[in-house]
Coordinates of C-alpha atoms and ligand atoms in Angstrom, one line a residue:
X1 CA -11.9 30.3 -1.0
X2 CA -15.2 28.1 -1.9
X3 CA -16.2 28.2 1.3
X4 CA -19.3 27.0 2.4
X5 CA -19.4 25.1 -0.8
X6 CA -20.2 21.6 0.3
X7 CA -22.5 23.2 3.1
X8 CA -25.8 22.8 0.8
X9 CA -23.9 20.3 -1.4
X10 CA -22.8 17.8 1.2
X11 CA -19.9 15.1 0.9
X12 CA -21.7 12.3 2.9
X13 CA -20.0 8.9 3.3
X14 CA -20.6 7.4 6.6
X15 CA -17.2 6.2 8.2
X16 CA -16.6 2.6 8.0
X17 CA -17.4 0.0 11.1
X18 CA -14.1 -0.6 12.1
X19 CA -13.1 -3.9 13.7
X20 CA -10.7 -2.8 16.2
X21 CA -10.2 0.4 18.5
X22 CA -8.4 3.7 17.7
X23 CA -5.7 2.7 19.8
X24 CA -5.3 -0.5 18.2
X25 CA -5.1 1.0 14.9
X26 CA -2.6 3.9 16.2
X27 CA -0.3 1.3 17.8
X28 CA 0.0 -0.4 14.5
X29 CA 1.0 3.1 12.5
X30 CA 3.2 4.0 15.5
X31 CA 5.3 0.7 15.0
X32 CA 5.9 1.7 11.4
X33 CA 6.6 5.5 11.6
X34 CA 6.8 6.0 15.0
X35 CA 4.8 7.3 17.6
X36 CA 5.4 11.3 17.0
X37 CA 5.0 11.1 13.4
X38 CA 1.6 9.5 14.2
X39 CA -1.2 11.6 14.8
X40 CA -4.4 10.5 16.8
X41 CA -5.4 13.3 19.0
X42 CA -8.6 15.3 17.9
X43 CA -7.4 18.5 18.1
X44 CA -4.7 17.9 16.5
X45 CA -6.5 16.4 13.8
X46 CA -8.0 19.5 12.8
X47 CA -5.4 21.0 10.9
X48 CA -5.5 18.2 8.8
X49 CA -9.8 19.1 7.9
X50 CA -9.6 20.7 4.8
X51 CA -7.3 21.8 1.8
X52 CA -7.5 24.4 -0.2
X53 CA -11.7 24.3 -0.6
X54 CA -11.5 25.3 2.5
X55 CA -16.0 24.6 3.0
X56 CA -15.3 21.2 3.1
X57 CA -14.2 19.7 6.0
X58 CA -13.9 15.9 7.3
X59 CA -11.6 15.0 10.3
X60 CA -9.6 12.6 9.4
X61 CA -9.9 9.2 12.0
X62 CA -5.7 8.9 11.7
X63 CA -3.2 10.9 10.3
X64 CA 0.5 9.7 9.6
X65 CA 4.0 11.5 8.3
X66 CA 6.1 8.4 6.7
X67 CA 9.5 9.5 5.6
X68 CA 10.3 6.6 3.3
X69 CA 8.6 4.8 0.4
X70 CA 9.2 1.4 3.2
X71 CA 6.8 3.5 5.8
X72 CA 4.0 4.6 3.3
X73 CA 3.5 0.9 2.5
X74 CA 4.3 0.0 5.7
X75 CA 1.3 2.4 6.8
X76 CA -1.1 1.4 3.5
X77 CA -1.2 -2.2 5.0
X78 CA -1.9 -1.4 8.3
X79 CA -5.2 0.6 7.2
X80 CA -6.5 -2.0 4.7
X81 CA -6.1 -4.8 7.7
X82 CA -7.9 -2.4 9.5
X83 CA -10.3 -1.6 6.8
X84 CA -9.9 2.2 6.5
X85 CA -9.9 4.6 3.6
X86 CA -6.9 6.3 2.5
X87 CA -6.5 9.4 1.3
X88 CA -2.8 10.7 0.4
X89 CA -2.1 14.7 1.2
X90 CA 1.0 16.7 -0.3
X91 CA 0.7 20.6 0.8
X92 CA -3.1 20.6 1.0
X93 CA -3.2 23.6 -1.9
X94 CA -5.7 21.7 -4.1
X95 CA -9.1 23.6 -4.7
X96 CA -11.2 20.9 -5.5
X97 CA -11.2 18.7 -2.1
X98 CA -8.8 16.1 -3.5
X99 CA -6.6 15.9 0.0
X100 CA -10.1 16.8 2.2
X101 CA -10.2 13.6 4.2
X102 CA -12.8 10.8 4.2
X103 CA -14.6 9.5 7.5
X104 CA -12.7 7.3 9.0
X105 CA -9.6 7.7 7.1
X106 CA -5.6 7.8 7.2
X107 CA -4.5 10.6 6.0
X108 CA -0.7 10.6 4.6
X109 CA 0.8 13.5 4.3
X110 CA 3.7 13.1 2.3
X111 CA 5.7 16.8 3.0
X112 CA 8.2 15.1 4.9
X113 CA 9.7 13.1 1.9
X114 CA 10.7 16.4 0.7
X115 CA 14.4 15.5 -0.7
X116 CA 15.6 15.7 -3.8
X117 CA 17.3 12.1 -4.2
X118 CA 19.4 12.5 -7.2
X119 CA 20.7 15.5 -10.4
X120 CA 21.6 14.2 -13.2
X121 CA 22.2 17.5 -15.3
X122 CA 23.4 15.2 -18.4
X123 CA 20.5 13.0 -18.9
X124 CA 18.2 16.1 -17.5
X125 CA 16.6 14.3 -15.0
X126 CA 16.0 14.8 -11.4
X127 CA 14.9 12.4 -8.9
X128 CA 12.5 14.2 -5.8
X129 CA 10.7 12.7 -2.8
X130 CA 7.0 13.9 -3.3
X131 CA 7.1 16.5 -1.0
X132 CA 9.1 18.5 -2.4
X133 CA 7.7 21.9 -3.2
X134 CA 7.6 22.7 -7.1
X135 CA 9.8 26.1 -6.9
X136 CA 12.5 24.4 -5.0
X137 CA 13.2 21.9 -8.1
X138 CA 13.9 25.1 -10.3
X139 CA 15.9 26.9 -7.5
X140 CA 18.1 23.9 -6.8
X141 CA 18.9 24.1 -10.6
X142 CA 19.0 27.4 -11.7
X143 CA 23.0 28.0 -10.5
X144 CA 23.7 25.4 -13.6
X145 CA 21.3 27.1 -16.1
X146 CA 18.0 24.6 -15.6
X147 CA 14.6 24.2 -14.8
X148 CA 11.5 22.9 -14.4
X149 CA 8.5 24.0 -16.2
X150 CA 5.7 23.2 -15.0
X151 CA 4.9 26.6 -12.7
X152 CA 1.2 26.7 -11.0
X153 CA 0.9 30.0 -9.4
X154 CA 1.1 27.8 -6.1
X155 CA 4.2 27.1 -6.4
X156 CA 6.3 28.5 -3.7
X157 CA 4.3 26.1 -1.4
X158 CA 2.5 22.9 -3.1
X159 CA 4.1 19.8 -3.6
X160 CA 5.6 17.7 -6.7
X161 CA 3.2 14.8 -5.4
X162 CA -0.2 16.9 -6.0
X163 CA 1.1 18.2 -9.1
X164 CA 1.3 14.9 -10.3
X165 CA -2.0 14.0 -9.0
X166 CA -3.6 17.0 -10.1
X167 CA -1.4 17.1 -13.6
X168 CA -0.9 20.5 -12.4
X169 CA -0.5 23.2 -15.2
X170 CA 0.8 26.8 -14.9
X171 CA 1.4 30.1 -16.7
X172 CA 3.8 28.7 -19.0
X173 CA 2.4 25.6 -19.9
X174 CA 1.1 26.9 -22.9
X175 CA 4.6 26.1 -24.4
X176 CA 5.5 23.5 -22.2
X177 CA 2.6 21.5 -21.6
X178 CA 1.6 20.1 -18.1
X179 CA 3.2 18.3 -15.5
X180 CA 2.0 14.8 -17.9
X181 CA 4.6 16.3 -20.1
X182 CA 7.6 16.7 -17.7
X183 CA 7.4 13.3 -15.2
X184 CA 8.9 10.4 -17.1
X185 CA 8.8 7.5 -13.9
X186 CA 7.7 7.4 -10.4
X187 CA 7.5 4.8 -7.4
X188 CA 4.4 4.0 -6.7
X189 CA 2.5 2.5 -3.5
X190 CA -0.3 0.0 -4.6
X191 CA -3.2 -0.3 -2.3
X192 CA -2.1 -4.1 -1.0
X193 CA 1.0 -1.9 0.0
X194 CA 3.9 -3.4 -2.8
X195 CA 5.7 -0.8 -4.5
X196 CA 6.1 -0.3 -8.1
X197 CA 8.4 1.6 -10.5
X198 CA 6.0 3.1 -13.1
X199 CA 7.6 4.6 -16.8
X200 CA 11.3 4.8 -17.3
X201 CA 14.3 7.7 -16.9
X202 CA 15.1 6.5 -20.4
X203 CA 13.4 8.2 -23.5
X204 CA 10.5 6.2 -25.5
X205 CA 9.9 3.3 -23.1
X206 CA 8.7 -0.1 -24.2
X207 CA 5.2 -1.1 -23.2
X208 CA 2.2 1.0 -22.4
X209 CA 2.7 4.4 -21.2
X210 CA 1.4 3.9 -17.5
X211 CA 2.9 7.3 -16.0
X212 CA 0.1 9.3 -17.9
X213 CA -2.4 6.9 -16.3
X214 CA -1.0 8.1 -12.8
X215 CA -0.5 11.7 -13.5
X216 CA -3.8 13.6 -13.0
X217 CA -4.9 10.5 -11.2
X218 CA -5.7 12.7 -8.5
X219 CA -4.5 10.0 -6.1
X220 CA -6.9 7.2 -6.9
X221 CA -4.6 4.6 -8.2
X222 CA -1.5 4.5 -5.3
X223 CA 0.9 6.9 -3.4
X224 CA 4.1 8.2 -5.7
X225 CA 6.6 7.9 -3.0
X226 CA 9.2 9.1 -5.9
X227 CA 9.0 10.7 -9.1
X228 CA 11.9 11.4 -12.0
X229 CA 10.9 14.6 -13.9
X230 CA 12.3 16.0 -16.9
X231 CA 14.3 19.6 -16.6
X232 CA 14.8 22.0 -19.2
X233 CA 17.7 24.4 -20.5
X234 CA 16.6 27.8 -19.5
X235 CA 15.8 30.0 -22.2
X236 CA 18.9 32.1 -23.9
X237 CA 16.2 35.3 -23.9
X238 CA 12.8 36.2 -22.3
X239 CA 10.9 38.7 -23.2
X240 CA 7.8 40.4 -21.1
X241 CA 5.5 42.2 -22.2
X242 CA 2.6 44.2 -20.5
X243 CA -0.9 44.7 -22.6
X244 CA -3.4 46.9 -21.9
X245 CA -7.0 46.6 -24.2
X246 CA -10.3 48.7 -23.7
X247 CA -12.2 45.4 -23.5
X248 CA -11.9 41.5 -22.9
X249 CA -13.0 41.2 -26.7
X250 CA -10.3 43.0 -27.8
X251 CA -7.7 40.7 -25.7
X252 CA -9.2 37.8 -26.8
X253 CA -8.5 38.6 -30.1
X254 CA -4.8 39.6 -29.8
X255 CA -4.2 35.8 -27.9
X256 CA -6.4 34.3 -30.8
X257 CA -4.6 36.0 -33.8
X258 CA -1.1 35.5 -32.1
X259 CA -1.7 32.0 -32.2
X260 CA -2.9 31.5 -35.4
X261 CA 0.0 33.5 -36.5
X262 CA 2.4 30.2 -35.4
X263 CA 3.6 32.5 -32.7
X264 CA 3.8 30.1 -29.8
X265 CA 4.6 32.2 -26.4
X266 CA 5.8 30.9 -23.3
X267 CA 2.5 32.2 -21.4
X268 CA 0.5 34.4 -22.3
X269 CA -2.1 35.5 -19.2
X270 CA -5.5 37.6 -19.2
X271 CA -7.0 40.2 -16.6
X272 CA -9.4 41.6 -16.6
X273 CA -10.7 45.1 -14.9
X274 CA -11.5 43.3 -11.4
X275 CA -9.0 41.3 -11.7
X276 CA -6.6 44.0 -12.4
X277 CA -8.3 46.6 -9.2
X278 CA -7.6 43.8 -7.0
X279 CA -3.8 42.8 -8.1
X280 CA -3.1 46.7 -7.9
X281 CA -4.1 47.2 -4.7
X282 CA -2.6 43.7 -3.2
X283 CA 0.5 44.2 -4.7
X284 CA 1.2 47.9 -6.0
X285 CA 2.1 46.9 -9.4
X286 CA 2.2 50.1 -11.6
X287 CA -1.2 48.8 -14.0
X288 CA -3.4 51.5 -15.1
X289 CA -6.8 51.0 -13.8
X290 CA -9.5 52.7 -16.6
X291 CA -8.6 49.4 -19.1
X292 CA -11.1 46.6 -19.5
X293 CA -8.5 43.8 -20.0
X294 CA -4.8 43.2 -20.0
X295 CA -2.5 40.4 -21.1
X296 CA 1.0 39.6 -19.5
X297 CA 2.9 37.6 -22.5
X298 CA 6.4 36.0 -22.1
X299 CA 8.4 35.2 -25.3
X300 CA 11.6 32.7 -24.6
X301 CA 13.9 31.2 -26.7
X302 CA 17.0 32.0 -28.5
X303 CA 17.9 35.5 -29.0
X304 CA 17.2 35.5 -32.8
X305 CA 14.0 33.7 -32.3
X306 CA 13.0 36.0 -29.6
X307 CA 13.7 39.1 -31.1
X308 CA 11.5 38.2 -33.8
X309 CA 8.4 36.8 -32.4
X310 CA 8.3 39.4 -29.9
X311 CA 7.8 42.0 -31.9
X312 CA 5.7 40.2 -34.1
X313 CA 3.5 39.4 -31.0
X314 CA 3.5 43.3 -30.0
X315 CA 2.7 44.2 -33.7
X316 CA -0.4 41.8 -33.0
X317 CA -1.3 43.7 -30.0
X318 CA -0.9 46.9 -31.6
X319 CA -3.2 46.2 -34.3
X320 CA -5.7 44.7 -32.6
X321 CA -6.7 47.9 -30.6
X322 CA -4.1 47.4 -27.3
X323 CA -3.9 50.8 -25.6
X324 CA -0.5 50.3 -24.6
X325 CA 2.2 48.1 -24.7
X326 CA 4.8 48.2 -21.8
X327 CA 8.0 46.4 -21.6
X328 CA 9.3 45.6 -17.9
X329 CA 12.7 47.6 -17.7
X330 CA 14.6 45.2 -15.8
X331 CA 14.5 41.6 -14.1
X332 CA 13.3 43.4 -10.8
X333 CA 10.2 44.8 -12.7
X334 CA 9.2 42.0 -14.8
X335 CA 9.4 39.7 -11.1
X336 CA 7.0 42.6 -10.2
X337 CA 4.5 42.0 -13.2
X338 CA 4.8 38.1 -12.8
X339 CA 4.3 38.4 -8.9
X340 CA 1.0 40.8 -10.1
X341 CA -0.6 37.9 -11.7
X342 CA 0.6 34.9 -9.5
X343 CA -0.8 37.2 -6.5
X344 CA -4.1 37.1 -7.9
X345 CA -6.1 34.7 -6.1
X346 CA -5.2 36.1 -3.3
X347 CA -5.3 40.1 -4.0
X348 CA -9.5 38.9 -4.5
X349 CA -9.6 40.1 -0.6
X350 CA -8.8 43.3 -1.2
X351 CA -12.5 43.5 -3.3
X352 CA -14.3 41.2 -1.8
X353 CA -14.6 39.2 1.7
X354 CA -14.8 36.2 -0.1
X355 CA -14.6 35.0 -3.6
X356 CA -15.2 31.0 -5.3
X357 CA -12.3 29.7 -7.7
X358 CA -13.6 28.6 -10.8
X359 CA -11.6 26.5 -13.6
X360 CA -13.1 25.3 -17.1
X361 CA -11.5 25.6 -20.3
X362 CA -13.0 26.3 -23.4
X363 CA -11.8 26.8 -27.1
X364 CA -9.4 29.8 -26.9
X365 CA -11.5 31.3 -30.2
X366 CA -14.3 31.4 -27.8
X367 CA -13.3 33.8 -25.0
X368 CA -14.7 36.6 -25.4
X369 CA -18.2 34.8 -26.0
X370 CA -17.8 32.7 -23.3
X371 CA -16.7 35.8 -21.0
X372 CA -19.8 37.8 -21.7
X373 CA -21.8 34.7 -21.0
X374 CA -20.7 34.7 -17.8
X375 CA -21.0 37.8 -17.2
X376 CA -24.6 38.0 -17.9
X377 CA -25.1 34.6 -15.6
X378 CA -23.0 36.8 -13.0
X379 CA -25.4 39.7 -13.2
X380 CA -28.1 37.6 -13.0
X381 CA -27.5 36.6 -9.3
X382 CA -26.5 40.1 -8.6
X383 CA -22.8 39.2 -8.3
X384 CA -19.9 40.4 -9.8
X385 CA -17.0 37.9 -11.7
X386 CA -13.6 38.7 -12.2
X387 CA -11.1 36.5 -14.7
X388 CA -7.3 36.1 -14.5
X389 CA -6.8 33.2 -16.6
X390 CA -4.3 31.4 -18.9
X391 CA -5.7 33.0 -22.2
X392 CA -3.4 30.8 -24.4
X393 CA -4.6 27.3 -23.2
X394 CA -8.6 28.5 -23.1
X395 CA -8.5 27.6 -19.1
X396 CA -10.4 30.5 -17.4
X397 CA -10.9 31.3 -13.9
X398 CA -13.5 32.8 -13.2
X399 CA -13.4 34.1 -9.3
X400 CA -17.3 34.9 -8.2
X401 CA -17.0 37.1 -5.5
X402 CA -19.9 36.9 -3.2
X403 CA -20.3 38.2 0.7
X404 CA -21.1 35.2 2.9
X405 CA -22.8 37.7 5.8
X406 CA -25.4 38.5 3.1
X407 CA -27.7 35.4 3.5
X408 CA -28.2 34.0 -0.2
X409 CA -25.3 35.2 -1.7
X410 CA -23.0 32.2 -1.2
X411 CA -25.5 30.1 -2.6
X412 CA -25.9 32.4 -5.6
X413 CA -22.3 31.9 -5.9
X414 CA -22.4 28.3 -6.0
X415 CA -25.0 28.1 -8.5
X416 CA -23.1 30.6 -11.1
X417 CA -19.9 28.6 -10.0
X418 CA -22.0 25.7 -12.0
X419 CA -23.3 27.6 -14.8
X420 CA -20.1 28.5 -15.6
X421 CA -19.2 25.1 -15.9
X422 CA -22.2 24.3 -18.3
X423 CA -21.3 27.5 -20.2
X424 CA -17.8 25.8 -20.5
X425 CA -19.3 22.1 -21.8
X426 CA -21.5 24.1 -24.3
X427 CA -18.5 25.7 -26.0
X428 CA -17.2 22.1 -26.2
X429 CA -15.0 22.7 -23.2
X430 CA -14.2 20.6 -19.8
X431 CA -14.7 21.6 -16.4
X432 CA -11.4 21.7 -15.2
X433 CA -8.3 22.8 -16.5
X434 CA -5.9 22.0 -13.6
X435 CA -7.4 22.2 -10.7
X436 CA -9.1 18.6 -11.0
X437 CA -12.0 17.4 -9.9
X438 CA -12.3 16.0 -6.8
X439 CA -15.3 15.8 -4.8
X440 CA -16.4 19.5 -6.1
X441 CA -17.0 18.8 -9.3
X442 CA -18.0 14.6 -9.5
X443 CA -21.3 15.9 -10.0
X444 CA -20.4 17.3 -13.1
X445 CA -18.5 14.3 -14.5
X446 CA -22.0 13.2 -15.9
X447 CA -22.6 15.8 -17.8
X448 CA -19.6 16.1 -19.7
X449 CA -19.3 11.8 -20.0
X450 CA -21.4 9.4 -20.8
X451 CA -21.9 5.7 -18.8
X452 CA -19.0 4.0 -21.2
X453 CA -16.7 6.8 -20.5
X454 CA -17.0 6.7 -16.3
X455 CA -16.5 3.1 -16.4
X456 CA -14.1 3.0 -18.7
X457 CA -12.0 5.4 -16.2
X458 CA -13.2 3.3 -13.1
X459 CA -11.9 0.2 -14.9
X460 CA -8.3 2.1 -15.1
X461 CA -8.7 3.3 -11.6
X462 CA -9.3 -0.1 -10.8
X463 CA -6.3 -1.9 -12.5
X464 CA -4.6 -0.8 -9.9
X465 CA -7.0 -0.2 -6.9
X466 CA -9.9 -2.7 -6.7
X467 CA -10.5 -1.8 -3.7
X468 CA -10.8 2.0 -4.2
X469 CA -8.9 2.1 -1.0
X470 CA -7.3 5.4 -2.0
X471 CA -9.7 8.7 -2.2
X472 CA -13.1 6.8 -2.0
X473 CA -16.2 8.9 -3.1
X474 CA -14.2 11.5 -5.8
X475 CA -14.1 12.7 -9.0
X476 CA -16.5 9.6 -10.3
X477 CA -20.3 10.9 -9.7
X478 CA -22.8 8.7 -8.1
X479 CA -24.9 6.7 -8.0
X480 CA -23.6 5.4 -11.3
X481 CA -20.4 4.8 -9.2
X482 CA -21.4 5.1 -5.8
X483 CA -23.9 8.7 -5.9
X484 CA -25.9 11.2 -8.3
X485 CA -25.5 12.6 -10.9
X486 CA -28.0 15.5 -11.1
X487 CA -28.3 17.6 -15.1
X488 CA -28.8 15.0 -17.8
X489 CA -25.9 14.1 -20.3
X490 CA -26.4 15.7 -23.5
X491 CA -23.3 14.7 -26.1
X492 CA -20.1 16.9 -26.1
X493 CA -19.4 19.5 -28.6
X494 CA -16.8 17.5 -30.1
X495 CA -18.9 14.5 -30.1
X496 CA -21.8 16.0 -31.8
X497 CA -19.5 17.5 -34.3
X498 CA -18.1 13.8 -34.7
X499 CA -21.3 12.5 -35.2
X500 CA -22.3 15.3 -38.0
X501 CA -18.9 14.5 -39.3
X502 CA -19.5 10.7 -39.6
X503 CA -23.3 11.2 -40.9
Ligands
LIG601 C1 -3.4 30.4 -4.7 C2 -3.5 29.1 -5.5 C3 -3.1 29.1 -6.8 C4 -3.1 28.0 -7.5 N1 -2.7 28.0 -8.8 C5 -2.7 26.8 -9.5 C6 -2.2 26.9 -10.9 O1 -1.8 27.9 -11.5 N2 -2.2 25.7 -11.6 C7 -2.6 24.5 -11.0 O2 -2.6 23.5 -11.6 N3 -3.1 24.5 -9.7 C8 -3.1 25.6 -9.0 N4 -3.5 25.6 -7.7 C9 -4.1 24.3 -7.1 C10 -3.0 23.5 -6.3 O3 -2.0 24.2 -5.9 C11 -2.5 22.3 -7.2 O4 -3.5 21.4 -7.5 C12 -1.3 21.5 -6.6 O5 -0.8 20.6 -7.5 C13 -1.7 20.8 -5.3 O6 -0.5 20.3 -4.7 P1 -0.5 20.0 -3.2 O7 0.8 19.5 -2.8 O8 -1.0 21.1 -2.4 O9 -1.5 18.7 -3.2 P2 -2.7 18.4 -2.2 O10 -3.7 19.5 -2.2 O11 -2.2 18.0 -0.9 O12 -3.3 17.1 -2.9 C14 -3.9 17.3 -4.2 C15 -4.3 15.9 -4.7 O13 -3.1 15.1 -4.9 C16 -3.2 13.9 -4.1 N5 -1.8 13.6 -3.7 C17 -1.0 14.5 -3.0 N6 0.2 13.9 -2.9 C18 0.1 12.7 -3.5 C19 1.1 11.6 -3.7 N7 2.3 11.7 -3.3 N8 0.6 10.5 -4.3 C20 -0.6 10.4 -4.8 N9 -1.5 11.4 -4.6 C21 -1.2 12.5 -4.0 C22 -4.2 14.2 -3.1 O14 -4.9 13.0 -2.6 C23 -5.2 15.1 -3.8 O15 -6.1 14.3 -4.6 C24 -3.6 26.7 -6.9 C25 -3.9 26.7 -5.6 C26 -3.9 27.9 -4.9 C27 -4.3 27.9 -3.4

């Protein structure tokens, strides 16, 4: 996934001078966590390279597994004495190199804090260690009739820590919103190593709303050591339904008019014809595969409310041209059609030996524009594209699949990889929907903000890291910051349309 991205793109920070020895700076981190959970050794280092842009890798110089918030500052004091970068790590699923290591830094990986601390069903509130992986909240609810929302198609394995640090959306975020929307406090380690309690488990806090400066912080202000999110009632009703259209246009009018018709879904998810070859043949899902596009909607609520908008919805679908409209028959099949699209990432082997993840957003009314533009940029290179994407939020991703034994074609990748970000800023969109930014997409940062806006952010990030002990060198582009910025900033789409508005 991405690889080779950084290959002709490369992250370069030189690792810092540091004052004392390795084994003067592992006998400090052994007396805090302990000698096992302290790892040193360069081969054992390795695992720790990469995460989920998987052409990007930096050994770490230390790597340590605290179990307690009392270790992780314990262990952020010991590298600022020392002088080293730190750079916290949940599951290592993130796509944009938020977890990839920095020279000469400690890594924390934070999957052993994986306990849920507290339930309390009444207030709806639960109280998890940041390692705890995001289906496991759900699963250790559902008995009681709860759950939690936010639900990235990662979820069986990334963490609640790089959810909040990525402000990690999902299929049915559309409804729900993102994780910004369902983590109310969290315990935060500062970068002199003292722990603070950000936001409140009560409703409407006094004072400014600090969480929603450390969600989708993408760990540049502290470590959350603990986090208090917000669980919901599951739905009385859900209704699937499977969509099939003869083109991508056609789909992105049904999402468009079902939207504008106040109908507001629980997800509603696009594939198209690649997407849907390579989903069949991973997972043996029973899609037909002569359509050009299908959508996979969920409508939850009450029964009376359900009933209503769903066939409302598949009226929509109807009479904008679907093909067919197929209700799963049971819970067994519609798990089936859900696992279809979670898989699809993935199922991209099946067509391709290797394939680049791609996430922009962009106005939903513009899909089937934007789709064609990328498809043309794709042609272009000779490559081919295929989308699965959350249709109702506008956040595409495009997956360029590309063959890395044919010399050029990686690189051809790349370069529609960032085409179909500008495509993305032209419509008046952002280049990333969920995924972040990290150190594969700071280069872009210039282009979709101005100076005022990137130190603005840096200001923030700075509030509570002076330093910028934690994730040195990401999401900010330099040199402005600290590197280059290459394209030149041309104003938003929203900003130009301000500006006509004002004039
Ligand atoms: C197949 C696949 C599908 C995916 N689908 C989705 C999707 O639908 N929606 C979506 O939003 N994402 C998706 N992702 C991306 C990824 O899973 C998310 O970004 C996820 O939130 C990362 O969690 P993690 O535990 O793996 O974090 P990591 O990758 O370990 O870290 C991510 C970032 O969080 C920081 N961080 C981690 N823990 C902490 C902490 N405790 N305190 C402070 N900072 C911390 C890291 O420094 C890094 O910047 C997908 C990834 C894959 C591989």
């Amino acid at each position: 996934m991405n690889e080779g991205l950084l290959r002709s793109n490369p992250f370069v920070m030189q690792a810092p001078d540091l004052p004392t020895s390795l084994n003067a700076i592992a006998a400090d981190l052994a007396e805090v966590v302990g000698k096992a959970r302290c790892v040193v050794d360069p081969a054992d280092l390795r695992t720790y390279e990469c995460d989920g842009l998987t052409g990007a890798r930096v050994r770490p110089m230390a790597v340590v597994l605290p179990e307690t918030t009392a270790e992780v500052a314990g262990v952020v004091r010991v590298a600022r004495r020392h002088g080293m970068p730190i750079v916290p790590r949940g599951s290592g699923t993130g796509l944009s190199g938020g977890a990839l290591p920095v020279p000469g830094c400690l890594l924390v990986v934070l999957s052993r804090m994986n306990r849920i601390l507290a339930v309390d069903l009444e207030n709806r509130r639960m109280r998890v260690g940041p390692g705890v992986i995001n289906l496991d909240v759900s699963r250790a609810i559902a008995p009681q009739g709860y759950y939690y929302a936010p639900d990235p198609s990662s979820q069986s394995v990334c963490s609640i820590g790089g959810n909040i640090a990525e402000n990690s959306g999902g299929a049915h975020c559309l409804k729900y919103g993102f994780t910004v929307n369902h983590v109310v406090a969290a315990t935060v380690v500062l970068a002199d190593g003292a722990v603070v309690e950000i936001g409140s488990e009560a409703a409407d806090p006094l004072g400014y709303d600090l969480i929603a400066a450390v969600v989708g912080s993408e760990g540049m202000v502290g470590i959350v050591t603990e986090a208090v999110v917000r669980l919901l009632r599951t739905p009385e009703l859900t209704r699937t339904f499977f969509a099939t259209f003869p083109s991508t246009d056609e789909a992105g009018a049904c999402v468009s008019e079902i939207v504008a018709a106040g109908i507001v879904p629980a997800a509603v998810e696009m594939m198209d014809a690649l997407a849907i070859e390579a989903i069949v043949k991973a997972t043996h899902v029973d899609w037909p595969l002569d359509v050009g596009a299908a959508l996979l909607m969920d409508v939850d609520g009450t029964r009376a409310e359900v009933e209503h908008t769903a066939a409302a919805a598949v009226a929509i679908a109807r009479r904008t041209g679907a093909i067919e409209v197929r209700m799963p028959k049971n819970d067994a099949e519609r798990a089936l059609m859900w696992k279809g699209r979670k898989s699809a990432f993935a199922a991209m082997g099946r067509i391709s030996p290797n394939y680049y993840v791609q996430d922009g957003v962009i106005p939903r009314s513009e899909i089937s524009k934007v789709l064609r533009e990328i498809a043309t940029a794709t042609a272009r290179e000779g490559l081919r594209v295929a989308n699965v994407f959350h249709a109702g939020d506008g956040n595409l991703h495009p997956l360029v699949l590309y063959d890395a034994r044919v010399p050029g074609e990686e690189h051809r990748a790349e370069k529609v990889a960032g085409e179909i970000l500008q495509i993305c800023i032209r419509y008046g969109g952002s280049i990333t929907g969920e995924h972040g930014v990290g150190v594969d997409k700071a280069k872009y940062m210039g282009e979709l903000f101005g100076d005022a806006d990137l130190e603005t952010m840096n200001f923030v990030r700075c509030t509570f890291d002076p330093e910028r002990a934690f994730n040195p060198n990401k999401v900010f582009p330099t040199p402005r910051l600290c590197g280059d910025v290459p394209g030149r900033y041309a104003p938003h789409a929203v900003e130009a349309n301000d500006a006509v508005g004002r004039g």
